[in-house]
PDB file of C-alpha atoms in Angstrom:
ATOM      1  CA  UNK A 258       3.809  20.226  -3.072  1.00 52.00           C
ATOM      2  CA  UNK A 259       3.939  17.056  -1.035  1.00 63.00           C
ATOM      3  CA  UNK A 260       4.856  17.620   2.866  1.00 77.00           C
ATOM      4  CA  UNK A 261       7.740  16.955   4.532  1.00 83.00           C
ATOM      5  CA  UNK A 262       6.061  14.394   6.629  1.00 84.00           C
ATOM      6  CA  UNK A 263       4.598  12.483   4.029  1.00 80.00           C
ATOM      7  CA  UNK A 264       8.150  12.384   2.321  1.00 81.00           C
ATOM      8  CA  UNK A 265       9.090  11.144   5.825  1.00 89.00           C
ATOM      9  CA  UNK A 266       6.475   8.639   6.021  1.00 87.00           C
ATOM     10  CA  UNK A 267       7.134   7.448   2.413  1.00 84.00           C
ATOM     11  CA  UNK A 268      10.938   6.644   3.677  1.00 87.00           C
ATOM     12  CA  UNK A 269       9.673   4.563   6.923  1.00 91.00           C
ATOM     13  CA  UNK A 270       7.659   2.444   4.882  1.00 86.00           C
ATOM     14  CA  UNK A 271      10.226   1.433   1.941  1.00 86.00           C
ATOM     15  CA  UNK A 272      12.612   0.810   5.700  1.00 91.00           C
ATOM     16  CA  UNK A 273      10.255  -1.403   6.778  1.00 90.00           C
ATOM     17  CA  UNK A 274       9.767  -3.476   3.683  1.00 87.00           C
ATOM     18  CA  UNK A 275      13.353  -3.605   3.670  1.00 88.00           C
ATOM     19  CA  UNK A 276      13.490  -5.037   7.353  1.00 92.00           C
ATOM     20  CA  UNK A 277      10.581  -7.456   6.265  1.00 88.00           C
ATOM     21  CA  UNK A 278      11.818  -8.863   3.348  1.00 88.00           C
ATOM     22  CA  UNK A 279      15.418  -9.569   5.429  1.00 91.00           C
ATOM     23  CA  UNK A 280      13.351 -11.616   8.302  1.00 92.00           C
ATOM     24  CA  UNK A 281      11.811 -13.329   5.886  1.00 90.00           C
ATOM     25  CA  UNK A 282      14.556 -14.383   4.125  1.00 91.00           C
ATOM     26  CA  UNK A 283      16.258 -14.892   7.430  1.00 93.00           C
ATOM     27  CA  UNK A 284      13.343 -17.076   8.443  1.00 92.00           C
ATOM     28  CA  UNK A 285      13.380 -19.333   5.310  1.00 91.00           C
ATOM     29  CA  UNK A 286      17.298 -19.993   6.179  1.00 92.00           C
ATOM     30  CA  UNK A 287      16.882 -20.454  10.055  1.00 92.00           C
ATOM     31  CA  UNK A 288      16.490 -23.800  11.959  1.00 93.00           C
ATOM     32  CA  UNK A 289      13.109 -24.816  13.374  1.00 90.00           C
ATOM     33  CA  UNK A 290      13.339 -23.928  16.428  1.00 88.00           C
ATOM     34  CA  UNK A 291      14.303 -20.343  15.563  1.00 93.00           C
ATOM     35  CA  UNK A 292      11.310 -19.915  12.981  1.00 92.00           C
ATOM     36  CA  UNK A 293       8.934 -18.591  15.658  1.00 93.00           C
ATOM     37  CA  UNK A 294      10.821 -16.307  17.345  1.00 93.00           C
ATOM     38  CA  UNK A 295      11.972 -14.709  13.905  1.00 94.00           C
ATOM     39  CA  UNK A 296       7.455 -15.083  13.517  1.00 93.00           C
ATOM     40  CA  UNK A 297       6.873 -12.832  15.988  1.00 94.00           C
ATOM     41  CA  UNK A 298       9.448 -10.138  14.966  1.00 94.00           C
ATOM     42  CA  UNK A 299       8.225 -10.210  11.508  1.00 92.00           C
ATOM     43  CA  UNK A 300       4.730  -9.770  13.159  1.00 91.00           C
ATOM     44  CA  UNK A 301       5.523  -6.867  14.933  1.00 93.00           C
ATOM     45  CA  UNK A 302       7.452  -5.159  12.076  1.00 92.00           C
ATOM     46  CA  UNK A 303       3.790  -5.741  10.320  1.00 88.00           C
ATOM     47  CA  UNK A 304       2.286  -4.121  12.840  1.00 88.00           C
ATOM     48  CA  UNK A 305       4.409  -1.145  13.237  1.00 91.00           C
ATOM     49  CA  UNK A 306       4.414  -1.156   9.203  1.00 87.00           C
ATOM     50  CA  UNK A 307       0.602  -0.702   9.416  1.00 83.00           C
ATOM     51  CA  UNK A 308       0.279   2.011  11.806  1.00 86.00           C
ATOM     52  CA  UNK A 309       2.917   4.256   9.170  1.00 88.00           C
ATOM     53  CA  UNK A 310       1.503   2.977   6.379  1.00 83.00           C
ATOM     54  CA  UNK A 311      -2.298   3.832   7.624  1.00 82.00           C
ATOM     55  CA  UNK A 312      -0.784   7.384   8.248  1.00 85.00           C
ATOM     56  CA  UNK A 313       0.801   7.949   5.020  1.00 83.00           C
ATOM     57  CA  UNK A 314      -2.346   6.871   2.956  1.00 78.00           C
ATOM     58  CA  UNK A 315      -4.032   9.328   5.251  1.00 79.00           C
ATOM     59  CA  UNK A 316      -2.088  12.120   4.385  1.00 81.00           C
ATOM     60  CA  UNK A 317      -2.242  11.223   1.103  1.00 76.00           C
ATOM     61  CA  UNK A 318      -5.832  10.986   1.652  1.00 73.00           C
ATOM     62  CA  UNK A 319      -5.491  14.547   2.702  1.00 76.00           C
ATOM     63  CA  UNK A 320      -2.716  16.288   0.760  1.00 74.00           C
ATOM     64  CA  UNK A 321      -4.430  14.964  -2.864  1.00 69.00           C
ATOM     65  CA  UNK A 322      -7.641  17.251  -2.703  1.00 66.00           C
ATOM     66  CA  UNK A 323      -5.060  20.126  -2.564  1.00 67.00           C
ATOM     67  CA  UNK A 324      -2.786  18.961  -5.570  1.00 66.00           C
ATOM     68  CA  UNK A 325      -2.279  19.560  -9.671  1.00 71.00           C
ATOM     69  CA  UNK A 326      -1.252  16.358 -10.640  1.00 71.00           C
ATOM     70  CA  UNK A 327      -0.107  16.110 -14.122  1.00 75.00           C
ATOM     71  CA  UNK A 328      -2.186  14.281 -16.025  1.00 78.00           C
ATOM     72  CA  UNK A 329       0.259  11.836 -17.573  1.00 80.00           C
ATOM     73  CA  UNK A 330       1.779  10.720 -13.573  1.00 78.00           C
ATOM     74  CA  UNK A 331      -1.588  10.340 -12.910  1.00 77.00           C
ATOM     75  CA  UNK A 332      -2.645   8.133 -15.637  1.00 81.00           C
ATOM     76  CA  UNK A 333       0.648   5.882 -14.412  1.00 80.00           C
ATOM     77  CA  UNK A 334      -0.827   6.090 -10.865  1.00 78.00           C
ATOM     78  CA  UNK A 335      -4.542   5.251 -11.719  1.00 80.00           C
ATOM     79  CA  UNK A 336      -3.555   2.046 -14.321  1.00 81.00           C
ATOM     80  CA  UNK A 337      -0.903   0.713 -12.192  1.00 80.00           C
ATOM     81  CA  UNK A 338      -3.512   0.569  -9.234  1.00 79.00           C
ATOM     82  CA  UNK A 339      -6.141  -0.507 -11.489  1.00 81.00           C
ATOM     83  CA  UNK A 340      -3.724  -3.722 -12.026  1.00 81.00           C
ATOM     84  CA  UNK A 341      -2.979  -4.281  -8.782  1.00 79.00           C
ATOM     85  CA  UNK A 342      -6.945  -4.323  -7.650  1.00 79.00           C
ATOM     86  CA  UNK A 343      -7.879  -6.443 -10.590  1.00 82.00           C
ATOM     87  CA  UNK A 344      -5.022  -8.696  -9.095  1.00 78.00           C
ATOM     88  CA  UNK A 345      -5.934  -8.672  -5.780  1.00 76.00           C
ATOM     89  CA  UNK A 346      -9.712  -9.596  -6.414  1.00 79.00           C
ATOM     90  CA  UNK A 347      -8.685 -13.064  -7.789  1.00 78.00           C
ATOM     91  CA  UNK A 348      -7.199 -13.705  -4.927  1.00 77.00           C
ATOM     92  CA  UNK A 349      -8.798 -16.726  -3.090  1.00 75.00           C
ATOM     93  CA  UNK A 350      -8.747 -15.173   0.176  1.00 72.00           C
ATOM     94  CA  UNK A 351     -10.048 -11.989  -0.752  1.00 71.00           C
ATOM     95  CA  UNK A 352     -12.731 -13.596  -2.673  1.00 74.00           C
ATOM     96  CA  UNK A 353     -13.949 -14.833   0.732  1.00 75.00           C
ATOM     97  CA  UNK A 354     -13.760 -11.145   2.075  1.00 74.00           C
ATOM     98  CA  UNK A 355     -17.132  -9.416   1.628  1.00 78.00           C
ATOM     99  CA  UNK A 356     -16.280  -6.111   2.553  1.00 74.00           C
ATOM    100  CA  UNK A 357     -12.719  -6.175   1.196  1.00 74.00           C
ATOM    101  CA  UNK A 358     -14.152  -7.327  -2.077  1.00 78.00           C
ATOM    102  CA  UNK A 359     -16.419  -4.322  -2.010  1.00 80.00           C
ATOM    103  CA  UNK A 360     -13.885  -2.140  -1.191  1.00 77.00           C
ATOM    104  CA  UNK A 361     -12.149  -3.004  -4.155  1.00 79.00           C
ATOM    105  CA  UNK A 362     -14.721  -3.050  -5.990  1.00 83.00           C
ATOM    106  CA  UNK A 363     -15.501   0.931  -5.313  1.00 82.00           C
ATOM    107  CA  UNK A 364     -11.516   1.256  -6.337  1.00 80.00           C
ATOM    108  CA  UNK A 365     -11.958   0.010  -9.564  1.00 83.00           C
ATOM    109  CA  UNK A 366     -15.176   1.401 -10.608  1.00 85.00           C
ATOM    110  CA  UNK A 367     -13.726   5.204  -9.648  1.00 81.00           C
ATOM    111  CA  UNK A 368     -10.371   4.139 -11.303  1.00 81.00           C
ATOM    112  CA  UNK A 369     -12.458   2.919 -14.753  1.00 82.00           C
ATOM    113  CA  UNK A 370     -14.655   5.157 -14.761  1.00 82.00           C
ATOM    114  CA  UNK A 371     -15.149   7.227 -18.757  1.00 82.00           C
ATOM    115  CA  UNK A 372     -14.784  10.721 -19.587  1.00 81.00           C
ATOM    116  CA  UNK A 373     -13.009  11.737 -16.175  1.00 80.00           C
ATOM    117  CA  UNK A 374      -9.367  12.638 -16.236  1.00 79.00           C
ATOM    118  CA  UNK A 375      -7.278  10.855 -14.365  1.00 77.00           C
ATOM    119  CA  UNK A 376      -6.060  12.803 -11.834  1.00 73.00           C
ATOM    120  CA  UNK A 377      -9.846  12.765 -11.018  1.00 74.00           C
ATOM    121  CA  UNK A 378      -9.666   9.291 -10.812  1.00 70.00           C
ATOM    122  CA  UNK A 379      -6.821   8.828  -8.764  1.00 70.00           C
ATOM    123  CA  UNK A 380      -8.082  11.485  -6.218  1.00 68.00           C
ATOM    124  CA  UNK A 381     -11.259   9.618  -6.128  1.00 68.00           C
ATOM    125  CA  UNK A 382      -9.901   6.193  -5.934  1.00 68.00           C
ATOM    126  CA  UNK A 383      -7.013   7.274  -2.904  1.00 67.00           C
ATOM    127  CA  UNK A 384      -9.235   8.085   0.051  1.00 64.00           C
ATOM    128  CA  UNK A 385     -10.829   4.260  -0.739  1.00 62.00           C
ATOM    129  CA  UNK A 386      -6.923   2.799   0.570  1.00 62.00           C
ATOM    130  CA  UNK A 387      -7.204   2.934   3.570  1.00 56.00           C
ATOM    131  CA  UNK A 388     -10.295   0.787   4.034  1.00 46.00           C
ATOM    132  CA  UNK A 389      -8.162  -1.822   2.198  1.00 45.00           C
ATOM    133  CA  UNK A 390      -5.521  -1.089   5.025  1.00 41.00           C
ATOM    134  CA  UNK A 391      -7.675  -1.790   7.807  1.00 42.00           C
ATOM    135  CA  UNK A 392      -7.415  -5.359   6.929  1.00 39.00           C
ATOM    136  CA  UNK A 393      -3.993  -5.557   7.650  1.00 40.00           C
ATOM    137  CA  UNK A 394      -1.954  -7.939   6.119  1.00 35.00           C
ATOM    138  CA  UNK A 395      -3.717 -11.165   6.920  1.00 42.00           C
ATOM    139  CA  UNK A 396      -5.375 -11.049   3.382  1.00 38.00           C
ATOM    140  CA  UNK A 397      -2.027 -10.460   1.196  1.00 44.00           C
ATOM    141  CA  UNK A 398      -2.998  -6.865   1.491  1.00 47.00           C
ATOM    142  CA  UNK A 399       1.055  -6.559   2.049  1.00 51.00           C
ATOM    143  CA  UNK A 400       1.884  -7.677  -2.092  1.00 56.00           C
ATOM    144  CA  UNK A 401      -0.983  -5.172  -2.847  1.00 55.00           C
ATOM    145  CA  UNK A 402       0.423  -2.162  -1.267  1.00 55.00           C
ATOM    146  CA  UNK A 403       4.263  -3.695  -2.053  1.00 58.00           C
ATOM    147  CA  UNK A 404       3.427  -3.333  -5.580  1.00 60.00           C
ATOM    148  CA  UNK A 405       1.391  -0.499  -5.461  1.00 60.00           C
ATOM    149  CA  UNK A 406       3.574   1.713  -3.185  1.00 59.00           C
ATOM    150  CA  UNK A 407       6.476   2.666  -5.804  1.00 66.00           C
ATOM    151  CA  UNK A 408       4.506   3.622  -8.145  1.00 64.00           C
ATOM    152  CA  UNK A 409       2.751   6.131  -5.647  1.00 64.00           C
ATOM    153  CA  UNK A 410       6.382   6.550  -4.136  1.00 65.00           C
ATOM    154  CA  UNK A 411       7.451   7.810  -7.822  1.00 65.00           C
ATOM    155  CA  UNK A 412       4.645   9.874  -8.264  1.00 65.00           C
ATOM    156  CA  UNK A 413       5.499  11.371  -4.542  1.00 64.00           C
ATOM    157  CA  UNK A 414       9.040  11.955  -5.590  1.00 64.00           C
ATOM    158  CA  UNK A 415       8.108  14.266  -8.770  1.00 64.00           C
ATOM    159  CA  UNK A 416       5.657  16.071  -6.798  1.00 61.00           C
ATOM    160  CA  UNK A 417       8.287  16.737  -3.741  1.00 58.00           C
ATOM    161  CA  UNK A 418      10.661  18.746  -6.671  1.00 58.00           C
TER     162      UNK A 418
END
């Protein structure tokens, strides 16, 4: 059963995507001279995005050793991530990121890895996230974890009932 404050947690972040996406589109439509000042609110929504979402993958990080996943949500999980990674490694800018590159690397090989079920997988591959998170979102970390984050949200969800 997923806690209360990682249910909480899981709401805060989906907020603040919601509050991102509206600067940016707000940013897009404003005049020049208000671009910057709508800049630095989006970077301080990033910020405070981080800090939540570094404590929900941490409690996810914790809470996941404890749990029965059902195999078929965690199949969902593990190939929807495994997307996302193979994505984000063509990424020119993460190309040029040694360490981010071989944290993603260590993602996929646990998430492809034969013979192991997987909810092994996925509770192999989730304690690797927030290494990727540490990089903020100056390396388009943000569409990772943007893509990635329903799919853990839905899994989150049918655990919660």
């Amino acid at each position: 059963m997923i806690s209360d404050r990682l249910y909480h947690l899981q709401s805060e972040v989906q907020s603040y995507y919601k509050q991102l996406a509206g600067k940016e589109k707000a940013k897009r439509l404003a005049e020049q001279a208000e671009k910057e000042r709508i800049q630095q609110q989006i970077d301080e929504l990033k910020q405070e995005l981080n800090a939540v979402e570094r404590e929900y993958w941490m409690r996810w990080r914790a809470e996941i050793a404890g749990l029965t996943i059902p195999e078929a949500d965690a199949e969902e999980v593990a190939s929807g991530m495994l997307r996302e990674v193979e994505f984000l490694e063509i990424e020119p800018t993460v190309q040029n990121h040694a360490q981010l590159m071989q944290a993603l690397q260590e993602i996929k090989a646990e998430l492809s890895k034969p013979g192991i079920p997987a909810a092994g997988k996925l509770t192999a591959a989730i304690p690797l996230l927030p290494g990727v998170i540490a990089y903020e979102m100056e390396l388009d970390t943000e569409g990772f974890l943007k893509r990635a984050f329903p799919t853990v949200c839905k899994l989150a969800n049918k655990l919660k009932k």
